[in-house]
XYZ file of C-alpha atoms in Angstrom:
287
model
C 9.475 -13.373 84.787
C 10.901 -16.895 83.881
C 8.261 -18.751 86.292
C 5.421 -16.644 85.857
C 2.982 -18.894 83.374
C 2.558 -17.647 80.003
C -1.262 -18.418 79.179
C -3.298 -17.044 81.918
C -7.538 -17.324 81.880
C -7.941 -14.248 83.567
C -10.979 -13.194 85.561
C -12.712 -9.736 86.631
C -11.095 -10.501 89.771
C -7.668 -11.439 88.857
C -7.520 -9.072 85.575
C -5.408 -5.952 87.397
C -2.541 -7.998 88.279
C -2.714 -10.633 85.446
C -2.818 -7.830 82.860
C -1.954 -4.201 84.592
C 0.659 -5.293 87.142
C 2.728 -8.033 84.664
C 2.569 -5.107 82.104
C 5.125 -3.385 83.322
C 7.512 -6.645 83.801
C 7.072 -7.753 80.337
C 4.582 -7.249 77.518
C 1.201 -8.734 77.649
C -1.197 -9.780 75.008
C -4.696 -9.486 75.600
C -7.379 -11.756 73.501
C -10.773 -11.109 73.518
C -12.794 -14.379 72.686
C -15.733 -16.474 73.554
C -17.056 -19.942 73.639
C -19.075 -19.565 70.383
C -16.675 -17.307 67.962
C -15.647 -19.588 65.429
C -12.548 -16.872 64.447
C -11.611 -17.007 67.594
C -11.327 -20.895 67.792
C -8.870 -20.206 64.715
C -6.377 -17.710 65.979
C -6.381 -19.000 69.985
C -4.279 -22.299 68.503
C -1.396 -19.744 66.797
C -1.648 -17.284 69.694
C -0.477 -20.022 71.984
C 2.199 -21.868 69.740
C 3.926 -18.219 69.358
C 3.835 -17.500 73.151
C 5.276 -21.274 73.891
C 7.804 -20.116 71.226
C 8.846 -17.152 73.563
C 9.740 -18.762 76.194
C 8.534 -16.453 78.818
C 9.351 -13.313 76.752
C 5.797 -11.949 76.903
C 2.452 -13.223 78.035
C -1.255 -14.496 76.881
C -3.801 -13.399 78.850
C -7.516 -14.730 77.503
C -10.458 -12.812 78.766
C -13.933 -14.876 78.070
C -16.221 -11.538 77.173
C -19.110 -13.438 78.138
C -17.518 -14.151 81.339
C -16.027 -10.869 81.697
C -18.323 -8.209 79.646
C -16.805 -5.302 81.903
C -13.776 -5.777 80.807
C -14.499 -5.819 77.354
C -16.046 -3.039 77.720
C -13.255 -0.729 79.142
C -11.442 -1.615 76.231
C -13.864 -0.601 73.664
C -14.579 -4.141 72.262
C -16.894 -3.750 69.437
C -16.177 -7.638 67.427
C -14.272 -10.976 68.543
C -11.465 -11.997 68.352
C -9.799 -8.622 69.724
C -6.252 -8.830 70.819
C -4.165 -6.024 72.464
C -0.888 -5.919 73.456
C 0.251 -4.036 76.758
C 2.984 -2.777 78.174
C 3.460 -0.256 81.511
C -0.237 -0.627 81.752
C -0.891 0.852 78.323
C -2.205 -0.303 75.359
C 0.400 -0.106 72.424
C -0.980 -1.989 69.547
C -4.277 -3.779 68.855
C -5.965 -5.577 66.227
C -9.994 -7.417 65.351
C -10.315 -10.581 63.140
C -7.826 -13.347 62.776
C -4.316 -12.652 61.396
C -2.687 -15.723 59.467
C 0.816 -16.643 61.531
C 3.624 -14.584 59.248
C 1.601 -11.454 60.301
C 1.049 -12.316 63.761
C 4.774 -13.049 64.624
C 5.384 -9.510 62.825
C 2.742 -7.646 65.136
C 4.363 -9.679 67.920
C 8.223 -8.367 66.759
C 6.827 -4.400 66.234
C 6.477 -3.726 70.449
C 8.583 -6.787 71.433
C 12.123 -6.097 72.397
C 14.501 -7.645 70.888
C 17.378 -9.761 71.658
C 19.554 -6.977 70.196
C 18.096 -4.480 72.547
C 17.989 -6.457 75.773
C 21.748 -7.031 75.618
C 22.440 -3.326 75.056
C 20.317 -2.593 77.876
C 21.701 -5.263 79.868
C 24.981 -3.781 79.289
C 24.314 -0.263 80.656
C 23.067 -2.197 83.440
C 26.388 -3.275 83.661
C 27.764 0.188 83.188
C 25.848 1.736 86.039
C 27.277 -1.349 88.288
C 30.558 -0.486 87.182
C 31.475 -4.307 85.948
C 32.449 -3.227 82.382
C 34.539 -6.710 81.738
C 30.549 -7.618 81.688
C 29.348 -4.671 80.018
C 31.706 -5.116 77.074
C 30.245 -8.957 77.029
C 26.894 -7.527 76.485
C 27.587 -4.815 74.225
C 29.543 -7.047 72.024
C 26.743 -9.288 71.881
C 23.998 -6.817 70.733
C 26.480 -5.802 68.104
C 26.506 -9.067 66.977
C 23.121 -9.387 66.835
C 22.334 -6.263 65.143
C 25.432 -5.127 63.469
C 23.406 -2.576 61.373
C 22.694 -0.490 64.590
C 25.618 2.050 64.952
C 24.720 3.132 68.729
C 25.463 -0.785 69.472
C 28.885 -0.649 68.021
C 30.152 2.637 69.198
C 29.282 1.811 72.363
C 31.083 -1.282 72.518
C 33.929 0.526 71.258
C 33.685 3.059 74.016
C 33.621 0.543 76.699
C 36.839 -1.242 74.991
C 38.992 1.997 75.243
C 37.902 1.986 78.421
C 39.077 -1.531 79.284
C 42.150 -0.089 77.397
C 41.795 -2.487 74.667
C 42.581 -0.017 71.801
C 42.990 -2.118 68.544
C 39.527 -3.918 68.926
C 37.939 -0.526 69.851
C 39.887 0.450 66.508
C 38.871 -2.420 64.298
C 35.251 -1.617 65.325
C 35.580 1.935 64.816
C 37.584 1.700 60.980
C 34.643 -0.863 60.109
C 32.263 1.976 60.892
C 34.299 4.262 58.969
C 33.948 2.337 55.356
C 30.193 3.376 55.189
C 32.068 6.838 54.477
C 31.215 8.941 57.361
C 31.337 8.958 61.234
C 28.858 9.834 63.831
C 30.294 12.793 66.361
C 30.700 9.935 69.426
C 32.842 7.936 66.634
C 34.216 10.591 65.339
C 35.264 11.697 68.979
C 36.853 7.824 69.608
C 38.902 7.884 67.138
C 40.261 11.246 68.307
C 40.866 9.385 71.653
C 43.179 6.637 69.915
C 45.034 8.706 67.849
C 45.825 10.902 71.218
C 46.899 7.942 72.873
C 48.923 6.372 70.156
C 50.997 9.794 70.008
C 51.056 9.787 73.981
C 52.341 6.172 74.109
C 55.390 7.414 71.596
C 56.396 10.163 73.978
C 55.972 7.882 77.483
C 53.215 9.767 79.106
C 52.526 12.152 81.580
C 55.574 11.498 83.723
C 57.998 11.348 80.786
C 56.636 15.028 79.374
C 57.236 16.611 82.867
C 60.342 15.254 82.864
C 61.750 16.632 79.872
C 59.619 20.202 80.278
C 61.643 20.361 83.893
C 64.342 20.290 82.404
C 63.433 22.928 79.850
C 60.391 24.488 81.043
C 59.786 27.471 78.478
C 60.396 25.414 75.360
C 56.730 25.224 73.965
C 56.969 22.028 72.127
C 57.847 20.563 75.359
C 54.570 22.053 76.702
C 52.936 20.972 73.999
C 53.910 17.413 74.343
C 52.990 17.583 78.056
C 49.457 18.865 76.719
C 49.086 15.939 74.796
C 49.819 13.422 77.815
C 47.527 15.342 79.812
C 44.838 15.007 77.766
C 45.032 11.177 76.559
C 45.155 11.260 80.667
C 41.590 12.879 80.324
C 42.795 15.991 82.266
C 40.979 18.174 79.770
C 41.023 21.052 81.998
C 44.667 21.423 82.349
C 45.427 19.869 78.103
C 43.257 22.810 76.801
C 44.473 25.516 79.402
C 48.381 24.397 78.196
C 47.188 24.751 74.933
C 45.297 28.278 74.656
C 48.512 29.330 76.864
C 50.720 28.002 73.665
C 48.289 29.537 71.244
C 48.190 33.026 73.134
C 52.555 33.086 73.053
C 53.085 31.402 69.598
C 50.211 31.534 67.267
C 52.166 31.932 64.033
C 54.818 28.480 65.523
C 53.816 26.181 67.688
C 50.568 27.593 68.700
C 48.969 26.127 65.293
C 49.809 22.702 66.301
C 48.948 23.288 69.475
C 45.058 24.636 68.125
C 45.224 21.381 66.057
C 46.130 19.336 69.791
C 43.209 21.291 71.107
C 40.383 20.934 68.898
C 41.232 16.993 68.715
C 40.853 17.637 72.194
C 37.269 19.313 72.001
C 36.076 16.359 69.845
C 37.237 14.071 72.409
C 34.880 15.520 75.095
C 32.535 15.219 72.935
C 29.799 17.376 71.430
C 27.964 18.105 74.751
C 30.496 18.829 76.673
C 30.312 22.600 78.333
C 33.939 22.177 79.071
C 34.498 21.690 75.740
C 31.928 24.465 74.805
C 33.756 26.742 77.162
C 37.260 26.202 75.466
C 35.878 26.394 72.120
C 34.610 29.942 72.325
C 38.116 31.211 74.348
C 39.964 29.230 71.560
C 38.009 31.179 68.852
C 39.057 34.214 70.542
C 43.044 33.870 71.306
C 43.578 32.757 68.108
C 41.347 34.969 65.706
């Protein structure tokens, strides 16, 4: 709400949609004062230097409790100053007394999203409108910002295997990897490259049918066609080539093939029911 003003005097009148309705655009904070409160004289001065600071980010709405007892009343004000912060029409956070600045820009940071968290968001945004080029722009950024926050970074990742841009994806994912242990999502993109780097050796999809044509019951030729299929995402058909190598050859080819298959399953990731499906009929064909 970049136009919106960001100190409001609200009145019993105004209160629902300078408070309620804004709410649920961006977070308000609500301060209690009045005309004779020499506290409140104190912290009004900081309140407004912080919310100039944001830029817009949230908003100051002053109620007068002599002017507007009601109000003050509904939200249980007992002592002045009283500030509350609200978001989707709720209360979230609320404090009495005066609060030197350090603290206040710390109660301000606790329900405030941050930069971090915006760009992710604006990302999925991104997602869901299917422009990743811009997705990947804001994912990158929140990673930036918060580097510490794994979700950021294999999500960025994600998107860049998607954009097919495989060594950055990589770089991000090996960085990961240092603190000595991957989360499943991770753990299921790095599956992903290492599928497609073996893919790219063999030429892909149309290169494995080639050579199975001209051989079609050799199963490392099946196998390699597996492999294409699946770096393809064809899951279905990867896993069903797979189980059908296991079921013929378990002691020979079919334990590379299991190997193929549960990189497979981790590639799907750990919610998949596909993946669920072939992971019980794998348990079964080969034990």
């Amino acid at each position: 709400m970049p136009d919106a003003p960001s100190i409001i005097n609200t009145t019993m009148e105004t209160f629902q949609k300078d408070v309620i309705q804004q709410s649920t655009v961006r977070p308000v904070v609500v301060d209690f004062w009045a005309d004779w409160c020499g506290p409140c004289k104190q912290l009004i001065p900081i309140l407004e230097k912080l919310t100039a600071e944001a830029k817009g980010a949230f908003c100051l709405v002053k109620v007068n409790v002599d002017q507007c007892p009601e109000i003050a009343g509904a939200f249980g004000v007992q002592s002045i100053p009283f500030v509350v912060a609200m978001l989707d029409g709720q209360p979230v956070s609320q404090f009495a007394g005066v609060k030197p600045e350090p603290e206040l820009r710390a109660w301000l940071k606790s329900f405030m999203p941050s930069p971090a968290a915006e760009a992710f968001e604006q990302g999925q945004q991104h997602e869901t409108d299917g422009s990743l080029e811009l997705a990947e722009a804001s994912y990158r950024k929140a990673s930036e910002l918060e580097p510490e926050i794994a979700e950021f970074r294999i999500t960025h990742a994600r998107v860049l295997l998607e954009l097919n841009r495989d060594q950055e994806a990589r770089e991000i994912l090996d960085e990961l990897n240092k603190r000595g242990y991957l989360e499943p999502e991770a753990q299921a993109l790095v599956a992903q490259l290492e599928l497609r780097s073996q893919v790219e050796e063999s030429g892909g999809v149309a290169e494995a049918k080639k050579a199975l044509e001209a051989n079609p019951t050799d199963l490392t030729l099946q196998l390699k066609l597996a492999e294409a299929l699946g770096a393809d995402s064809r899951f279905d058909e990867a896993c069903e080539m797979c189980l059908a190598i296991v079921t013929k050859d378990r002691g020979g080819v079919g334990v590379p093939a299991k190997e193929v298959m549960v990189g497979l399953l981790t590639v799907m990731g750990p919610k998949s029911r596909l993946a669920a499906d072939f992971r019980k009929r794998l348990a079964t064909a080969f034990y």
